[in-house]
mmCIF file of C-alpha atoms in Angstrom:
data_model
loop_
_atom_site.group_PDB
_atom_site.id
_atom_site.type_symbol
_atom_site.label_atom_id
_atom_site.label_comp_id
_atom_site.label_asym_id
_atom_site.label_seq_id
_atom_site.Cartn_x
_atom_site.Cartn_y
_atom_site.Cartn_z
ATOM 1 C CA UNK A 1 89.370 107.848 55.166
ATOM 2 C CA UNK A 2 88.890 107.910 58.814
ATOM 3 C CA UNK A 3 86.825 109.327 61.804
ATOM 4 C CA UNK A 4 87.789 110.632 65.116
ATOM 5 C CA UNK A 5 88.437 109.139 68.181
ATOM 6 C CA UNK A 6 87.391 110.932 71.473
ATOM 7 C CA UNK A 7 88.666 109.763 74.474
ATOM 8 C CA UNK A 8 87.065 110.684 77.697
ATOM 9 C CA UNK A 9 88.867 109.579 80.949
ATOM 10 C CA UNK A 10 89.349 110.116 84.394
ATOM 11 C CA UNK A 11 88.100 108.135 87.236
ATOM 12 C CA UNK A 12 85.460 106.859 88.427
ATOM 13 C CA UNK A 13 82.025 108.882 88.684
ATOM 14 C CA UNK A 14 84.755 111.716 86.615
ATOM 15 C CA UNK A 15 81.463 112.264 84.190
ATOM 16 C CA UNK A 16 82.316 110.220 81.680
ATOM 17 C CA UNK A 17 79.490 107.767 80.760
ATOM 18 C CA UNK A 18 76.928 110.485 81.302
ATOM 19 C CA UNK A 19 79.343 113.638 79.112
ATOM 20 C CA UNK A 20 79.715 110.665 76.190
ATOM 21 C CA UNK A 21 76.751 110.075 75.845
ATOM 22 C CA UNK A 22 75.756 114.195 76.093
ATOM 23 C CA UNK A 23 78.280 113.967 73.384
ATOM 24 C CA UNK A 24 76.611 111.466 70.769
ATOM 25 C CA UNK A 25 73.115 112.789 71.626
ATOM 26 C CA UNK A 26 74.550 116.024 70.327
ATOM 27 C CA UNK A 27 76.073 114.298 67.310
ATOM 28 C CA UNK A 28 73.101 112.011 66.819
ATOM 29 C CA UNK A 29 70.487 115.698 66.947
ATOM 30 C CA UNK A 30 72.006 116.425 63.774
ATOM 31 C CA UNK A 31 71.374 113.449 62.036
ATOM 32 C CA UNK A 32 75.354 112.652 62.486
ATOM 33 C CA UNK A 33 76.243 108.653 63.102
ATOM 34 C CA UNK A 34 78.642 108.280 65.862
ATOM 35 C CA UNK A 35 79.087 104.944 68.112
ATOM 36 C CA UNK A 36 79.526 105.040 72.595
ATOM 37 C CA UNK A 37 81.627 102.244 73.476
ATOM 38 C CA UNK A 38 81.407 102.328 77.537
ATOM 39 C CA UNK A 39 83.736 100.598 79.716
ATOM 40 C CA UNK A 40 81.607 98.752 81.618
ATOM 41 C CA UNK A 41 79.471 97.910 79.024
ATOM 42 C CA UNK A 42 82.232 96.416 77.002
ATOM 43 C CA UNK A 43 83.011 94.867 80.141
ATOM 44 C CA UNK A 44 79.737 94.066 80.347
ATOM 45 C CA UNK A 45 79.777 92.579 76.712
ATOM 46 C CA UNK A 46 82.806 90.393 77.211
ATOM 47 C CA UNK A 47 81.379 88.253 80.714
ATOM 48 C CA UNK A 48 84.618 91.301 82.177
ATOM 49 C CA UNK A 49 82.283 92.951 84.810
ATOM 50 C CA UNK A 50 83.354 90.985 87.695
ATOM 51 C CA UNK A 51 86.852 89.969 86.897
ATOM 52 C CA UNK A 52 90.133 92.118 85.089
ATOM 53 C CA UNK A 53 90.157 94.503 87.335
ATOM 54 C CA UNK A 54 93.611 94.471 88.049
ATOM 55 C CA UNK A 55 95.912 96.355 86.003
ATOM 56 C CA UNK A 56 96.676 94.036 83.004
ATOM 57 C CA UNK A 57 93.321 93.859 83.492
ATOM 58 C CA UNK A 58 92.312 97.081 82.454
ATOM 59 C CA UNK A 59 95.043 97.503 80.467
ATOM 60 C CA UNK A 60 93.972 94.829 78.427
ATOM 61 C CA UNK A 61 91.258 96.159 78.642
ATOM 62 C CA UNK A 62 91.571 100.110 77.401
ATOM 63 C CA UNK A 63 93.504 98.363 74.199
ATOM 64 C CA UNK A 64 90.342 96.235 73.194
ATOM 65 C CA UNK A 65 88.346 99.287 73.656
ATOM 66 C CA UNK A 66 91.569 100.882 71.202
ATOM 67 C CA UNK A 67 90.852 98.075 68.638
ATOM 68 C CA UNK A 68 86.286 98.585 68.229
ATOM 69 C CA UNK A 69 87.589 101.600 67.916
ATOM 70 C CA UNK A 70 90.117 101.880 65.314
ATOM 71 C CA UNK A 71 87.567 99.770 63.060
ATOM 72 C CA UNK A 72 84.985 102.202 63.068
ATOM 73 C CA UNK A 73 86.801 105.244 62.747
ATOM 74 C CA UNK A 74 88.641 103.225 59.843
ATOM 75 C CA UNK A 75 85.135 102.220 58.811
ATOM 76 C CA UNK A 76 84.445 106.266 58.741
ATOM 77 C CA UNK A 77 81.976 106.315 62.125
ATOM 78 C CA UNK A 78 83.110 108.919 64.207
ATOM 79 C CA UNK A 79 83.666 106.756 68.239
ATOM 80 C CA UNK A 80 83.353 108.029 70.981
ATOM 81 C CA UNK A 81 84.837 106.329 74.093
ATOM 82 C CA UNK A 82 84.185 106.474 77.950
ATOM 83 C CA UNK A 83 86.733 104.540 80.142
ATOM 84 C CA UNK A 84 88.658 105.225 83.500
ATOM 85 C CA UNK A 85 91.804 103.693 81.385
ATOM 86 C CA UNK A 86 94.187 106.279 83.285
ATOM 87 C CA UNK A 87 97.244 104.430 82.319
ATOM 88 C CA UNK A 88 100.391 106.599 80.348
ATOM 89 C CA UNK A 89 100.995 103.447 78.502
ATOM 90 C CA UNK A 90 96.965 103.343 77.097
ATOM 91 C CA UNK A 91 97.354 107.221 75.972
ATOM 92 C CA UNK A 92 100.922 106.756 74.574
ATOM 93 C CA UNK A 93 99.202 103.591 72.189
ATOM 94 C CA UNK A 94 95.824 105.520 71.343
ATOM 95 C CA UNK A 95 97.717 107.957 70.207
ATOM 96 C CA UNK A 96 99.880 106.510 68.066
ATOM 97 C CA UNK A 97 97.771 103.588 66.618
ATOM 98 C CA UNK A 98 94.222 105.801 66.333
ATOM 99 C CA UNK A 99 94.058 108.733 63.692
ATOM 100 C CA UNK A 100 92.191 111.652 64.921
ATOM 101 C CA UNK A 101 92.159 110.766 68.698
ATOM 102 C CA UNK A 102 92.004 113.394 70.797
ATOM 103 C CA UNK A 103 92.100 112.709 74.720
ATOM 104 C CA UNK A 104 89.586 114.457 77.359
ATOM 105 C CA UNK A 105 90.853 114.229 80.797
ATOM 106 C CA UNK A 106 87.601 115.398 82.889
ATOM 107 C CA UNK A 107 89.703 116.239 86.756
ATOM 108 C CA UNK A 108 86.710 115.598 89.545
ATOM 109 C CA UNK A 109 87.503 115.410 92.745
ATOM 110 C CA UNK A 110 87.578 112.567 94.901
ATOM 111 C CA UNK A 111 84.605 114.280 97.275
ATOM 112 C CA UNK A 112 82.449 114.432 94.617
ATOM 113 C CA UNK A 113 83.077 110.926 92.825
ATOM 114 C CA UNK A 114 82.111 109.093 95.846
ATOM 115 C CA UNK A 115 78.839 111.837 95.695
ATOM 116 C CA UNK A 116 77.861 110.806 92.435
ATOM 117 C CA UNK A 117 78.245 107.194 93.876
ATOM 118 C CA UNK A 118 75.468 106.077 95.449
ATOM 119 C CA UNK A 119 73.857 103.414 91.768
ATOM 120 C CA UNK A 120 77.083 102.281 92.278
ATOM 121 C CA UNK A 121 79.005 101.888 95.669
ATOM 122 C CA UNK A 122 82.241 101.281 94.405
ATOM 123 C CA UNK A 123 83.547 103.636 96.957
ATOM 124 C CA UNK A 124 81.288 102.649 99.214
ATOM 125 C CA UNK A 125 81.840 98.198 98.378
ATOM 126 C CA UNK A 126 85.259 99.460 98.488
ATOM 127 C CA UNK A 127 85.511 101.703 102.183
ATOM 128 C CA UNK A 128 83.987 98.325 103.942
ATOM 129 C CA UNK A 129 86.339 95.874 102.438
ATOM 130 C CA UNK A 130 83.935 94.109 100.096
ATOM 131 C CA UNK A 131 85.638 94.725 96.742
ATOM 132 C CA UNK A 132 89.428 96.343 94.925
ATOM 133 C CA UNK A 133 91.535 97.341 92.437
ATOM 134 C CA UNK A 134 89.320 101.113 92.232
ATOM 135 C CA UNK A 135 91.239 103.091 89.979
ATOM 136 C CA UNK A 136 92.396 106.015 92.501
ATOM 137 C CA UNK A 137 91.724 104.282 95.794
ATOM 138 C CA UNK A 138 94.114 101.669 96.136
ATOM 139 C CA UNK A 139 95.303 100.675 91.992
ATOM 140 C CA UNK A 140 96.750 104.075 91.075
ATOM 141 C CA UNK A 141 95.796 106.344 88.308
ATOM 142 C CA UNK A 142 97.977 107.846 85.493
ATOM 143 C CA UNK A 143 96.698 110.897 85.005
ATOM 144 C CA UNK A 144 97.139 111.964 81.472
ATOM 145 C CA UNK A 145 100.428 114.209 80.854
ATOM 146 C CA UNK A 146 99.453 115.609 77.912
ATOM 147 C CA UNK A 147 94.969 115.666 77.051
ATOM 148 C CA UNK A 148 94.092 117.385 74.082
ATOM 149 C CA UNK A 149 91.277 118.874 76.887
ATOM 150 C CA UNK A 150 91.559 119.451 80.558
ATOM 151 C CA UNK A 151 87.246 119.997 81.850
ATOM 152 C CA UNK A 152 87.681 120.435 86.346
ATOM 153 C CA UNK A 153 83.506 118.250 86.958
ATOM 154 C CA UNK A 154 84.312 120.580 90.047
ATOM 155 C CA UNK A 155 83.360 123.501 89.058
ATOM 156 C CA UNK A 156 79.681 122.885 88.333
ATOM 157 C CA UNK A 157 80.106 121.315 85.172
ATOM 158 C CA UNK A 158 77.040 119.511 82.930
ATOM 159 C CA UNK A 159 77.419 116.773 81.141
ATOM 160 C CA UNK A 160 75.656 118.680 78.818
ATOM 161 C CA UNK A 161 78.531 121.703 78.978
ATOM 162 C CA UNK A 162 81.674 119.300 78.410
ATOM 163 C CA UNK A 163 79.211 117.711 75.828
ATOM 164 C CA UNK A 164 79.676 121.091 73.891
ATOM 165 C CA UNK A 165 83.489 121.817 75.292
ATOM 166 C CA UNK A 166 84.364 118.440 73.785
ATOM 167 C CA UNK A 167 82.846 120.117 70.373
ATOM 168 C CA UNK A 168 84.281 122.823 70.148
ATOM 169 C CA UNK A 169 87.827 121.423 71.301
ATOM 170 C CA UNK A 170 87.437 118.638 68.922
ATOM 171 C CA UNK A 171 86.385 120.693 65.914
ATOM 172 C CA UNK A 172 82.910 118.342 65.946
#
């Protein structure tokens, strides 16, 4: 038996981690086990937080996360993933290799993403020429062709509202 893999994708600062944490908290509040795999956290675990941000590196990380998700799911542990993974090949591989895969795209304008950037200062560092390989800036991302659910974060949707919409859409 396999558990679902709920994969939340979007550009940096679209709200992926906040929504994923709310979703996990909601499920855990009902006594359900759930694993959260956050793209930034996985990079830290494997000491990749300062390297490997080009397209091939990002695809490697997406595949790394997918393998971890598959192992957990195969042990009947539901998995929530929050990761940039805005590449069609990653979406297709996930659909083909992860039973119970449910893809959510958090759509957020660049203005909204920049307004949420105080902590990471990703866009500021990009603007100052201090960093590169930022999806949506110097690396194009592929918006998903057919996500199971699209949530427009520019409408004022809170992370809790988004988590509840995901629960409803994914039948959780």
